[in-house]
Coordinates of C-alpha atoms in Angstrom, one line a residue:
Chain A
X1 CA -0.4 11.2 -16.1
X2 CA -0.3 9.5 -12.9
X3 CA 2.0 5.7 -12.8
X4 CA -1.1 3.6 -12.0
X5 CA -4.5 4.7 -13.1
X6 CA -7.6 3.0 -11.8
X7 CA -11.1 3.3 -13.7
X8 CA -12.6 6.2 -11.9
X9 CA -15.6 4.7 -9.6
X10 CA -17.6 4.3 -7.9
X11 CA -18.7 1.0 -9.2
X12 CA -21.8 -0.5 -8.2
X13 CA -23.1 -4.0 -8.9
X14 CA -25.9 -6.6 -7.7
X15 CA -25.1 -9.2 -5.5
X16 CA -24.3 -12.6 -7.2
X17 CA -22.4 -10.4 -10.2
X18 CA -19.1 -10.0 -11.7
X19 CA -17.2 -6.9 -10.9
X20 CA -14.6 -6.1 -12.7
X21 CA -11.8 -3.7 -12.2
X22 CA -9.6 -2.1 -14.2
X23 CA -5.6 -1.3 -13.9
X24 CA -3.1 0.3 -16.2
X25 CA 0.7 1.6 -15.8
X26 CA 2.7 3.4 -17.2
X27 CA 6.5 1.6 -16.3
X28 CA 6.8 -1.2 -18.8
X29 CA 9.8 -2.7 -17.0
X30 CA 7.3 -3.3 -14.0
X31 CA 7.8 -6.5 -12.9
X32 CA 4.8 -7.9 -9.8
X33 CA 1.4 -6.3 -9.5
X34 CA -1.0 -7.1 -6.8
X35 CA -4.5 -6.1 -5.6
X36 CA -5.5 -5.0 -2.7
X37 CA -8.4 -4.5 -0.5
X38 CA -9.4 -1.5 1.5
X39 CA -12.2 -0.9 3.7
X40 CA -13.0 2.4 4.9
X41 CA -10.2 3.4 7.9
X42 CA -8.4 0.1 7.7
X43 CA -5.3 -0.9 5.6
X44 CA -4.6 -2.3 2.4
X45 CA -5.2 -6.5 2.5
X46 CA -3.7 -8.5 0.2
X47 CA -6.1 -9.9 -2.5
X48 CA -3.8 -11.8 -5.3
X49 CA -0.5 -11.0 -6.9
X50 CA 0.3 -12.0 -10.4
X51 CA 3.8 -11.8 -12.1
X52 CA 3.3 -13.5 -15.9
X53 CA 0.8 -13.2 -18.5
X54 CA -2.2 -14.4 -18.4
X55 CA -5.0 -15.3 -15.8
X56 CA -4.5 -16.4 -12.0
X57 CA -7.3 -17.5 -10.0
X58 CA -7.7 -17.3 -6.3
X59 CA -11.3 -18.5 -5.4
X60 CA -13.7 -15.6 -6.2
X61 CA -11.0 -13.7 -7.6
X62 CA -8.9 -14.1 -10.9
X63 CA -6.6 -11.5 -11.8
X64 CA -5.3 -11.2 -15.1
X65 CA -2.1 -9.1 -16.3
X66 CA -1.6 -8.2 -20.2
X67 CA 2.1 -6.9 -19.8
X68 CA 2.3 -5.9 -23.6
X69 CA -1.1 -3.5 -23.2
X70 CA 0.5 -2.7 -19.8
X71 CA -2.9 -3.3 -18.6
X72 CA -4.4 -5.5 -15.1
X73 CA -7.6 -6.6 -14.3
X74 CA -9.3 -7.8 -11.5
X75 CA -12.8 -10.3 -11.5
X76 CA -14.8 -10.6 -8.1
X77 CA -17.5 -13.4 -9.7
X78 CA -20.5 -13.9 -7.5
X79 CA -19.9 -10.7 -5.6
X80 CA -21.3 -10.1 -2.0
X81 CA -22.0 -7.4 0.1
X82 CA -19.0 -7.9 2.3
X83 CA -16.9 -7.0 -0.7
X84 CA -17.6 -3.6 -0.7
X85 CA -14.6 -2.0 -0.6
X86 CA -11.7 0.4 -2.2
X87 CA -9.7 -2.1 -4.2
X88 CA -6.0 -0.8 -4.8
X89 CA -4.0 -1.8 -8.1
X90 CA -0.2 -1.9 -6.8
X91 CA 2.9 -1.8 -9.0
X92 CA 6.7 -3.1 -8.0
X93 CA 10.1 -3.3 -9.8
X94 CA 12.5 -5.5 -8.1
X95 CA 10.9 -6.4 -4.4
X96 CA 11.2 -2.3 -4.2
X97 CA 8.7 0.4 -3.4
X98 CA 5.2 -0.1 -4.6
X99 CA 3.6 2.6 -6.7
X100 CA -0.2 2.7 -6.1
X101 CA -3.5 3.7 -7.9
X102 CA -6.3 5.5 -6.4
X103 CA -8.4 2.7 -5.9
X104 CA -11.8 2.1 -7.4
X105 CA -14.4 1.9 -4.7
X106 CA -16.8 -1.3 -5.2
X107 CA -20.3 -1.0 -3.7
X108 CA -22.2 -4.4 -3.6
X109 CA -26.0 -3.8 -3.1
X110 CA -27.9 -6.9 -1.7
Chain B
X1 CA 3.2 -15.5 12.7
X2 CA 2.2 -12.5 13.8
X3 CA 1.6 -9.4 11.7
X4 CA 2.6 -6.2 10.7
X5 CA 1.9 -3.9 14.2
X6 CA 3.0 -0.5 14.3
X7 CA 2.4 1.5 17.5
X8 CA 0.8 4.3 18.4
X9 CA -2.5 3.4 16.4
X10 CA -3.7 7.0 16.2
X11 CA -1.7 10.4 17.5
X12 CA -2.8 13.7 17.9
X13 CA -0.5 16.3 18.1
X14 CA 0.1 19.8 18.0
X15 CA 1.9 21.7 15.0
X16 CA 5.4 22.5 15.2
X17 CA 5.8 19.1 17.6
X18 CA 7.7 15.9 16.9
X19 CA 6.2 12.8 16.7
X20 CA 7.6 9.4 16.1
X21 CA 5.9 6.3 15.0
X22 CA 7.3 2.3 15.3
X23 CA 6.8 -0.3 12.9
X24 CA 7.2 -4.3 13.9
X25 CA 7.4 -6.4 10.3
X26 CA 7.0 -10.1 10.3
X27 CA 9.6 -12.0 11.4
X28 CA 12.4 -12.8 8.9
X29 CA 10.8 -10.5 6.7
X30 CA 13.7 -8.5 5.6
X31 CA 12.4 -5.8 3.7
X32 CA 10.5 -2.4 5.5
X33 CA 8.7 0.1 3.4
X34 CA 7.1 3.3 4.6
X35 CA 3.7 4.9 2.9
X36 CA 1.6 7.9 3.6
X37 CA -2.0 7.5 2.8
X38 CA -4.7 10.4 2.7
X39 CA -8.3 10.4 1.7
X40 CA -9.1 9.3 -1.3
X41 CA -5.6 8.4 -2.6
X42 CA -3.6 5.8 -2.7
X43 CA -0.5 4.6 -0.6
X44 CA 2.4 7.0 -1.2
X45 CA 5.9 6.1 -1.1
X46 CA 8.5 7.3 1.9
X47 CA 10.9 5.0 2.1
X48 CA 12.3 1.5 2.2
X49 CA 14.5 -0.6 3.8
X50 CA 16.6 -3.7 3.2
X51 CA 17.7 -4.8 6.6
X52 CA 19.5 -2.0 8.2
X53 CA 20.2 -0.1 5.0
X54 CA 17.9 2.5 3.5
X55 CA 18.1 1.8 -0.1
X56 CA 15.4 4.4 -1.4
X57 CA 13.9 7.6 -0.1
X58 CA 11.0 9.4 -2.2
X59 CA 12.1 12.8 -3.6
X60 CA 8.8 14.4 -2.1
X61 CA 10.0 13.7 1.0
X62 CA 10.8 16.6 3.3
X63 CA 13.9 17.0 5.3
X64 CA 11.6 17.0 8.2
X65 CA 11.2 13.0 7.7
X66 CA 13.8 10.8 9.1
X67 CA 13.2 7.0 9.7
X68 CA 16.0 4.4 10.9
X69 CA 15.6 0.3 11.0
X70 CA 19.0 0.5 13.3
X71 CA 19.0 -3.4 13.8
X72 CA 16.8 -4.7 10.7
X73 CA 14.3 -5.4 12.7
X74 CA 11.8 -2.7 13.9
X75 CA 11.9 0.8 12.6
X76 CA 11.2 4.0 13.4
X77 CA 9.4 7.2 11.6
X78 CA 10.2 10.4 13.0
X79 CA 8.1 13.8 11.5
X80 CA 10.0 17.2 13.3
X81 CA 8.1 20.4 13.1
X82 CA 4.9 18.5 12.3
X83 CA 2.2 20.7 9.4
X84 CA -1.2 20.5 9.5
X85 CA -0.4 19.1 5.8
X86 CA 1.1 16.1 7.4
X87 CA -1.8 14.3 8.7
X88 CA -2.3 10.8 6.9
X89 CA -2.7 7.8 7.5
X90 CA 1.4 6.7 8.2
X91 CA 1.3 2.8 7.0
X92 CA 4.5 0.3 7.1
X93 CA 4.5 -3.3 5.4
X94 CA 7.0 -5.9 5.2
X95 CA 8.6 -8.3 3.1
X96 CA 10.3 -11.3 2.0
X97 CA 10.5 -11.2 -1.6
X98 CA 8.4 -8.9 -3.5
X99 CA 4.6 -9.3 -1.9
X100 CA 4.0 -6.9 0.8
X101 CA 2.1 -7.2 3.7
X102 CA 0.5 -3.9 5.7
X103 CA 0.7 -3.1 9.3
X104 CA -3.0 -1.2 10.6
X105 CA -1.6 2.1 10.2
X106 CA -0.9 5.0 12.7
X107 CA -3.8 7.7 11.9
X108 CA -1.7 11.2 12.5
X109 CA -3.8 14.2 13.1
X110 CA -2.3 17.4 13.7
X111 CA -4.1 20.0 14.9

């Protein structure tokens, strides 16, 4: 079983609708989990971090951590084309190394 | 504030060569981390630095891998003996506390 497990993708959704991504882990001492975006041959951009419980919102974006169901989650509402991406779930313990899912790739149809 | 820039952007090289690859972090960021990305997966841990000090090194790691931060600022990746199994995508990010921020990426192909 792999750290950080993404739902397998890809995911494809209408423009204008929520996407929603899925992220669970397997250290439960974890402590700062972030999202990233990838587009094809570039590197990983910072979307949103979140370090409590609960939901965080970042325009578009609101990530949401359940640290008891070791479980993260992010929603892109209104979602447009230029969205389209990989989006990376990313796992920390003490400012250290960051253990990575897969990503899920998101495709965004107009 | 400039970004993350690591240099060369993309290097070619032949197996059994060296190759060596810089990273610039943000400034004052104190923290360095190396990942090794391939198609399809996700960043994989190398190794990080605090300042000078190398405070973790993956397991998976070969003895073929060697990076330094001699000054805490820039650092270097060096790959000896390079495999065809060691083309990635070789990405560095830095740090102040615990969000990390990614340099482009040096794209390693070796032939």
């Amino acid at each position: 079983q792999k750290e950080v497990e993404q739902n397998s993708g890809p995911l494809s959704v209408p423009e204008g609708a929520i996407a929603s991504l899925n992220c669970t882990y397997s250290d439960r001492v974890s402590q700062s989990f972030f999202w990233y975006r990838q587009y094809s041959g570039k590197s990983p951009e910072l979307i949103m971090s979140i370090y409590s419980n609960g939901d965080k919102e970042d325009g578009r974006f609101t990530a949401q951590l359940n640290k008891a169901s070791q479980y993260v989650s992010l929603l892109i509402r209104d979602s447009q084309p230029s969205d389209s991406a990989t989006y990376l779930c990313a796992v920390t313990l003490n400012a250290g190394k960051s253990t990575f899912g897969d990503g899920t790739t998101l495709t965004v149809k107009p | 504030d400039t970004g993350v820039s690591q240099n060369p952007r993309h290097k070619i090289t032949k197996r059994g060569q060296n190759v060596t690859f810089r990273c610039d972090p943000i400034s004052e960021h104190n923290r360095l981390y190396w990942y090794r990305q391939t198609l399809g997966q996700g960043p994989e841990f190398l190794t990080y630095f605090q300042n000078e000090a190398q405070l973790e090194k993956s397991r998976l790691l070969s003895d073929r891998f060697s990076a330094e931060r001699p000054k805490g600022s820039f650092s270097t990746l060096e790959i000896q003996r390079t495999e065809q199994g060691d083309s990635a995508m070789y990405l560095c990010a830095s740090s102040f506390r615990e969000t990390q921020y990614f340099g482009p990426g040096t794209r390693l192909l070796v032939l």
